[in-house]
C-alpha positions as MATLAB code, in Angstrom:
seq = 'MSTAQHKIGSGFGAGTTAAEAVAGIDLTGKLAVVTGGYSGIGLETTRALTGAGAHVVVPARRRAAAEAALDGLAEVDELDLGDLDSVRGFAERFLATGRRIDLFIGNAGVMACPETRVGPGWEAQFATNHLGHFALVNRLWPAIADGARVISLSSRGHHNSPIRWDDVQFERGYDKWAAYGQAKTANVLFAVRLDELGAAKGVHAFALHPGGIMTPLQRHLPRAEMVERGWIDEAGNTLMAFKTPEQGAATTVWAATSPQLAGLGGLYLEDCDVAELLPEDTGEAGAAGVRPYAVDRAQAARLWTLSAQLTGVDAFAGR';
ca = [
      -9.789    2.530  -16.859;
      -7.735    5.363  -15.446;
     -10.259    8.840  -14.378;
      -9.996   12.099  -13.928;
      -8.149   12.754  -10.464;
     -10.478   14.938   -8.851;
     -12.325   14.999   -5.022;
     -16.025   13.515   -5.899;
     -17.413   14.884   -2.650;
     -17.719   11.674   -0.823;
     -19.383   13.117    2.284;
     -16.604   11.774    4.422;
     -13.112   13.123    5.827;
     -10.255   13.171    7.658;
     -12.594   12.238   10.757;
     -13.896    9.408    9.455;
     -13.164    6.224   10.714;
     -13.077    2.549    9.564;
     -16.336    1.778   10.843;
     -18.048    4.686    9.697;
     -16.698    3.983    6.391;
     -18.160    0.417    5.916;
     -21.434    1.124    7.762;
     -24.067    0.003    5.741;
     -22.405   -1.891    3.467;
     -22.484   -6.145    3.672;
     -19.565   -8.013    2.733;
     -21.066  -11.439    3.914;
     -19.432  -14.220    1.614;
     -16.379  -11.607    0.404;
     -12.824  -12.856    1.083;
     -10.318  -10.111    1.879;
      -6.231  -10.727    1.775;
      -4.739   -7.655    4.046;
      -1.001   -7.870    4.462;
       0.238   -6.895    7.618;
      -3.747   -7.002    9.105;
      -2.675   -7.570   12.549;
      -0.729   -4.047   13.932;
      -1.824   -0.462   13.280;
      -4.151    0.735   10.750;
      -3.811   -2.956    9.109;
      -5.507   -4.378   12.309;
      -8.368   -1.227   12.537;
      -8.948   -2.487    8.586;
      -9.390   -6.149    9.489;
     -11.511   -5.334   12.276;
     -13.778   -3.142   10.303;
     -14.117   -5.587    6.876;
     -14.752   -8.408    9.551;
     -17.358   -6.298   11.266;
     -18.982   -5.744    8.019;
     -19.078  -10.092    7.540;
     -16.080  -10.270    5.240;
     -13.463  -13.570    5.910;
     -10.007  -12.046    6.072;
      -6.677  -13.818    5.706;
      -3.757  -11.715    7.442;
      -0.341  -12.803    5.807;
       1.840  -12.080    8.131;
       5.708  -11.904    8.759;
       5.395  -12.621   12.490;
       2.643  -15.174   12.451;
       2.688  -15.781   16.961;
       2.341  -11.812   17.047;
      -0.604  -12.031   14.405;
      -2.420  -14.330   15.978;
      -2.118  -12.933   19.245;
      -2.997   -9.893   17.628;
      -6.266  -11.237   16.059;
      -7.147  -13.677   18.661;
      -9.370  -15.344   16.209;
     -10.831  -12.594   14.161;
      -8.962  -13.674   11.077;
      -6.983  -16.523    9.104;
      -3.517  -16.150    9.632;
      -0.829  -17.554    7.273;
       2.838  -16.704    6.881;
       4.474  -14.314    4.441;
       7.863  -12.117    4.664;
       7.482   -9.646    1.417;
      11.366   -9.240    1.474;
      11.750  -12.942    0.495;
      10.269  -14.025   -3.247;
      10.393  -17.343   -1.997;
       7.731  -17.049    1.191;
       5.481  -15.115   -1.265;
       5.901  -17.517   -3.560;
       5.081  -20.284   -0.864;
       1.793  -18.164    0.631;
       0.655  -17.848   -3.120;
       0.731  -21.254   -3.821;
      -0.946  -22.282   -0.336;
      -3.596  -19.649   -1.123;
      -4.523  -21.011   -4.770;
      -4.127  -24.468   -3.782;
      -7.651  -23.949   -1.474;
      -9.450  -22.824   -4.589;
     -10.698  -19.539   -2.969;
     -11.474  -15.989   -4.714;
     -10.120  -12.911   -3.409;
     -12.730  -10.080   -3.675;
     -10.603   -7.943   -1.965;
      -6.611   -7.493   -1.774;
      -5.111   -4.664    0.647;
      -1.404   -4.243    0.388;
      -1.095   -2.583    3.756;
       2.058   -4.049    5.294;
       5.343   -2.097    4.933;
       8.520   -0.781    6.409;
       9.685    3.660    6.376;
      12.776    4.812    6.728;
      14.271    2.207    8.384;
      18.736    2.165    8.216;
      20.145    0.836    4.925;
      19.270   -3.191    4.651;
      19.658   -5.199    1.862;
      17.006   -8.114    0.901;
      17.029  -10.605   -1.904;
      19.855   -9.947   -4.367;
      20.777   -6.614   -2.815;
      17.521   -5.109   -3.271;
      17.452   -1.599   -1.254;
      14.472   -3.108    1.191;
      12.032   -0.224    1.280;
      11.569   -0.803   -2.789;
      11.917   -4.526   -2.263;
       9.020   -4.708    0.851;
       6.519   -2.125   -0.056;
       6.698   -2.560   -3.930;
       8.300   -5.647   -5.000;
       7.041   -7.929   -2.812;
       3.373   -6.497   -2.964;
       3.950   -6.635   -6.559;
       4.852  -10.307   -7.234;
       2.229  -11.535   -4.316;
      -0.486  -10.094   -6.657;
       0.366  -11.311  -10.086;
       0.921  -14.664   -7.963;
      -2.523  -14.676   -6.665;
      -3.780  -13.072   -9.841;
      -5.515  -16.439  -10.943;
      -7.198  -16.454   -7.416;
      -8.746  -12.782   -7.769;
     -12.047  -12.662   -8.519;
     -13.950  -10.632  -11.205;
     -14.903   -7.036  -10.138;
     -12.500   -7.389   -7.147;
     -10.220   -4.472   -5.904;
      -6.882   -4.305   -5.018;
      -5.772   -0.962   -2.416;
      -2.190   -0.391   -2.549;
      -1.189    1.813    0.729;
       1.161    4.592   -0.631;
       1.660    7.623    1.559;
       1.917   11.613    1.386;
       5.724   10.355    1.435;
       5.478    9.612   -2.404;
       6.136   13.457   -2.415;
       9.871   12.963   -1.610;
      11.090   11.012   -4.806;
       9.805    9.797   -8.066;
      11.145    6.510   -9.435;
      15.079    6.999   -9.513;
      15.308    4.944  -12.877;
      19.039    5.450  -12.974;
      19.798    4.315   -9.088;
      16.613    2.458   -7.996;
      18.465    0.216   -5.887;
      20.350    3.493   -4.087;
      24.015    1.774   -4.916;
      25.204    4.893   -5.329;
      24.700    6.711   -1.737;
      21.478    5.673    0.460;
      18.865    8.267    1.824;
      16.014    6.752    3.804;
      13.707    9.313    3.364;
      14.413    9.537   -0.636;
      13.802    5.551   -0.359;
      10.958    5.416    1.361;
       9.589    8.621   -0.912;
      10.345    6.253   -4.070;
       8.814    2.925   -2.644;
       5.594    5.174   -2.064;
       5.463    6.518   -5.667;
       5.709    2.696   -6.659;
       3.067    2.045   -4.364;
       0.539    4.428   -6.685;
       2.153    3.750   -9.811;
       1.656   -0.051   -9.564;
      -2.359    0.572   -9.055;
      -2.463    3.090  -11.991;
      -0.609    0.348  -14.151;
      -2.907   -3.044  -12.770;
      -6.038   -0.626  -12.982;
      -5.408   -0.835  -16.629;
      -4.185   -4.561  -16.943;
      -6.826   -5.796  -15.073;
     -10.009   -4.147  -17.116;
     -10.854   -7.592  -18.658;
     -11.809   -8.969  -15.438;
     -13.655   -5.600  -14.133;
     -10.589   -5.204  -11.495;
      -9.820   -1.772  -10.039;
      -7.130   -0.637   -8.361;
      -6.480    2.030   -5.931;
      -3.457    3.656   -3.777;
      -4.075    6.060   -0.814;
      -2.642    8.142    1.499;
      -4.155    6.637    5.069;
      -2.760   10.081    6.984;
      -0.444   10.777    9.948;
      -1.010    7.984   12.372;
       1.573    7.243   15.187;
       1.453    3.519   14.915;
       4.572    0.672   14.714;
       5.381    2.295   11.340;
       8.075    4.462   12.958;
       9.560    1.929   14.813;
      12.794    2.646   13.205;
      12.969    6.504   14.064;
      15.023    7.852   16.777;
      12.916    9.929   18.987;
      15.176   12.862   18.458;
      14.187   12.809   15.040;
      10.498   12.511   15.550;
      11.338   15.592   18.105;
      13.146   17.811   15.167;
      10.188   16.877   12.935;
       7.802   18.388   15.094;
       5.960   15.226   15.333;
       6.057   14.664   19.568;
       8.100   16.917   22.331;
      11.189   15.741   24.574;
       8.628   13.763   26.873;
       7.325   11.870   23.696;
       3.362   13.658   23.808;
       2.435   14.139   20.320;
       2.698   17.810   18.964;
       0.776   17.696   15.219;
      -3.002   16.010   14.716;
      -2.529   12.605   14.090;
      -5.384   10.391   13.028;
      -6.094    7.897   15.358;
      -5.373    3.878   14.022;
      -9.326    3.935   13.512;
      -9.363    7.010   11.347;
      -6.219    6.238    9.806;
      -8.091    2.763    8.637;
     -11.160    4.614    6.987;
      -9.612    5.310    3.595;
      -8.656    1.846    3.120;
     -11.807    0.669    3.924;
     -13.537    3.582    2.028;
     -11.519    2.630   -0.989;
     -11.673   -1.644   -0.821;
     -15.987   -1.194   -0.314;
     -17.394    1.956   -1.668;
     -19.948    1.845   -3.934;
     -19.070    5.903   -4.697;
     -16.122    4.300   -6.395;
     -18.199    1.672   -8.469;
     -16.567    2.196  -11.952;
     -13.355    4.274  -11.127;
      -9.911    3.602  -11.071;
      -6.569    3.995  -11.128;
      -6.808    6.562   -8.653;
      -4.918    7.911   -5.781;
      -7.350    8.475   -2.530;
      -6.706   10.817    0.967;
      -9.123   11.419    3.725;
     -12.396    8.912    2.345;
     -11.874   10.665   -1.176;
     -10.508   10.972   -4.309;
      -7.008   13.229   -4.137;
      -6.540   16.492   -6.340;
      -3.687   16.182   -8.328;
      -1.033   18.696   -7.644;
       0.298   21.243  -10.388;
       3.568   20.235  -11.954;
       5.724   23.124  -10.184;
       4.262   22.956   -6.632;
       7.122   23.084   -3.658;
       4.947   23.082   -0.913;
       6.329   19.893    1.281;
       3.364   17.384    2.485;
       0.754   19.318    0.788;
      -2.310   17.167   -0.110;
      -2.557   15.456   -3.310;
      -0.831   13.729   -5.401;
       2.488   14.592   -7.737;
       2.161   13.910  -11.091;
       4.624   11.771  -12.007;
       3.290    9.349   -9.269;
      -0.221    8.638  -11.630;
       1.619    8.930  -14.869;
       0.847    5.770  -17.220;
       4.054    5.944  -19.075;
       5.972    5.865  -15.584;
       3.875    2.781  -14.413;
       4.045    0.873  -17.565;
       7.323    1.373  -16.960;
       7.510    0.056  -13.655;
       5.967   -2.263  -14.168;
       8.074   -4.099  -16.619;
      11.267   -3.137  -14.017;
       9.140   -4.845  -11.551;
       8.474   -7.992  -13.710;
      12.301   -8.523  -14.989;
      13.269   -8.194  -11.615;
      10.994  -10.456   -9.533;
      10.494  -13.074  -12.776;
       6.532  -12.495  -12.131;
       4.242  -11.487  -14.205;
       0.689  -12.436  -14.742;
      -0.042  -10.543  -17.858;
       3.158  -11.384  -19.987;
       2.492  -11.055  -23.900;
      -0.900   -9.176  -23.280;
];
């Protein structure tokens, strides 16, 4: 069910931590899958969910690094979102356990990487951030519990680009920030469409902007570029009011667990609240809120169809 894109007055804000967002919520007996849940805000998400009693499964491209970082906190398995065979393998292993997923959090991703091609020549940011998660959720759909929540981590970076329908794979010239923007728009549209398709099972989906946080996500950015953007000075000191990783994970945890969102879905969230819909003609770069093209139902349905064609996976085919 899609709901009006307006703040609900949650009482939380930009400074809320993940632990505060889940305080008083008992997740005992719940199972969560958190992609990339071993680094940056993903690690803090895993800590908050396990702290509330959930069992967390962390599929990781770097399994050894994940096991070292988590140190027994969560169950670890292998997954490379840029490799559809790897996606299928993880899904098959999980389905074979017969367990149910109460919370799915698509946290893993790449940002502003050099031009890279994966699979059949797909642009890596779109493939990893969107298509990999699309295929994973569709393959895991038999295990998604009734009433589950699916969380898709987007970014305010979605302001950089709508879906480039005439050149989705950037075959006519690559721009790393436009590619990141398109991938983040795709993350929102995925949640919008899944929320509609999952209605029969009472499954709700949300997308979100976690905030600006200094994490390994910036690994592809040269220091000079971060200086030019005003994020850090020449010595590497931060110049902006970045969130801590604990604060950056708060909106994810709130989206996945808060009773304030009961019955809602298909929404874009930020700072532990529903974000406002930006006017069509706003030109302010980096403004709070969500671009209309990112929550457009027709665009969401079109992207779902394209994604199913590209990946060969659609749990809702024929519906």
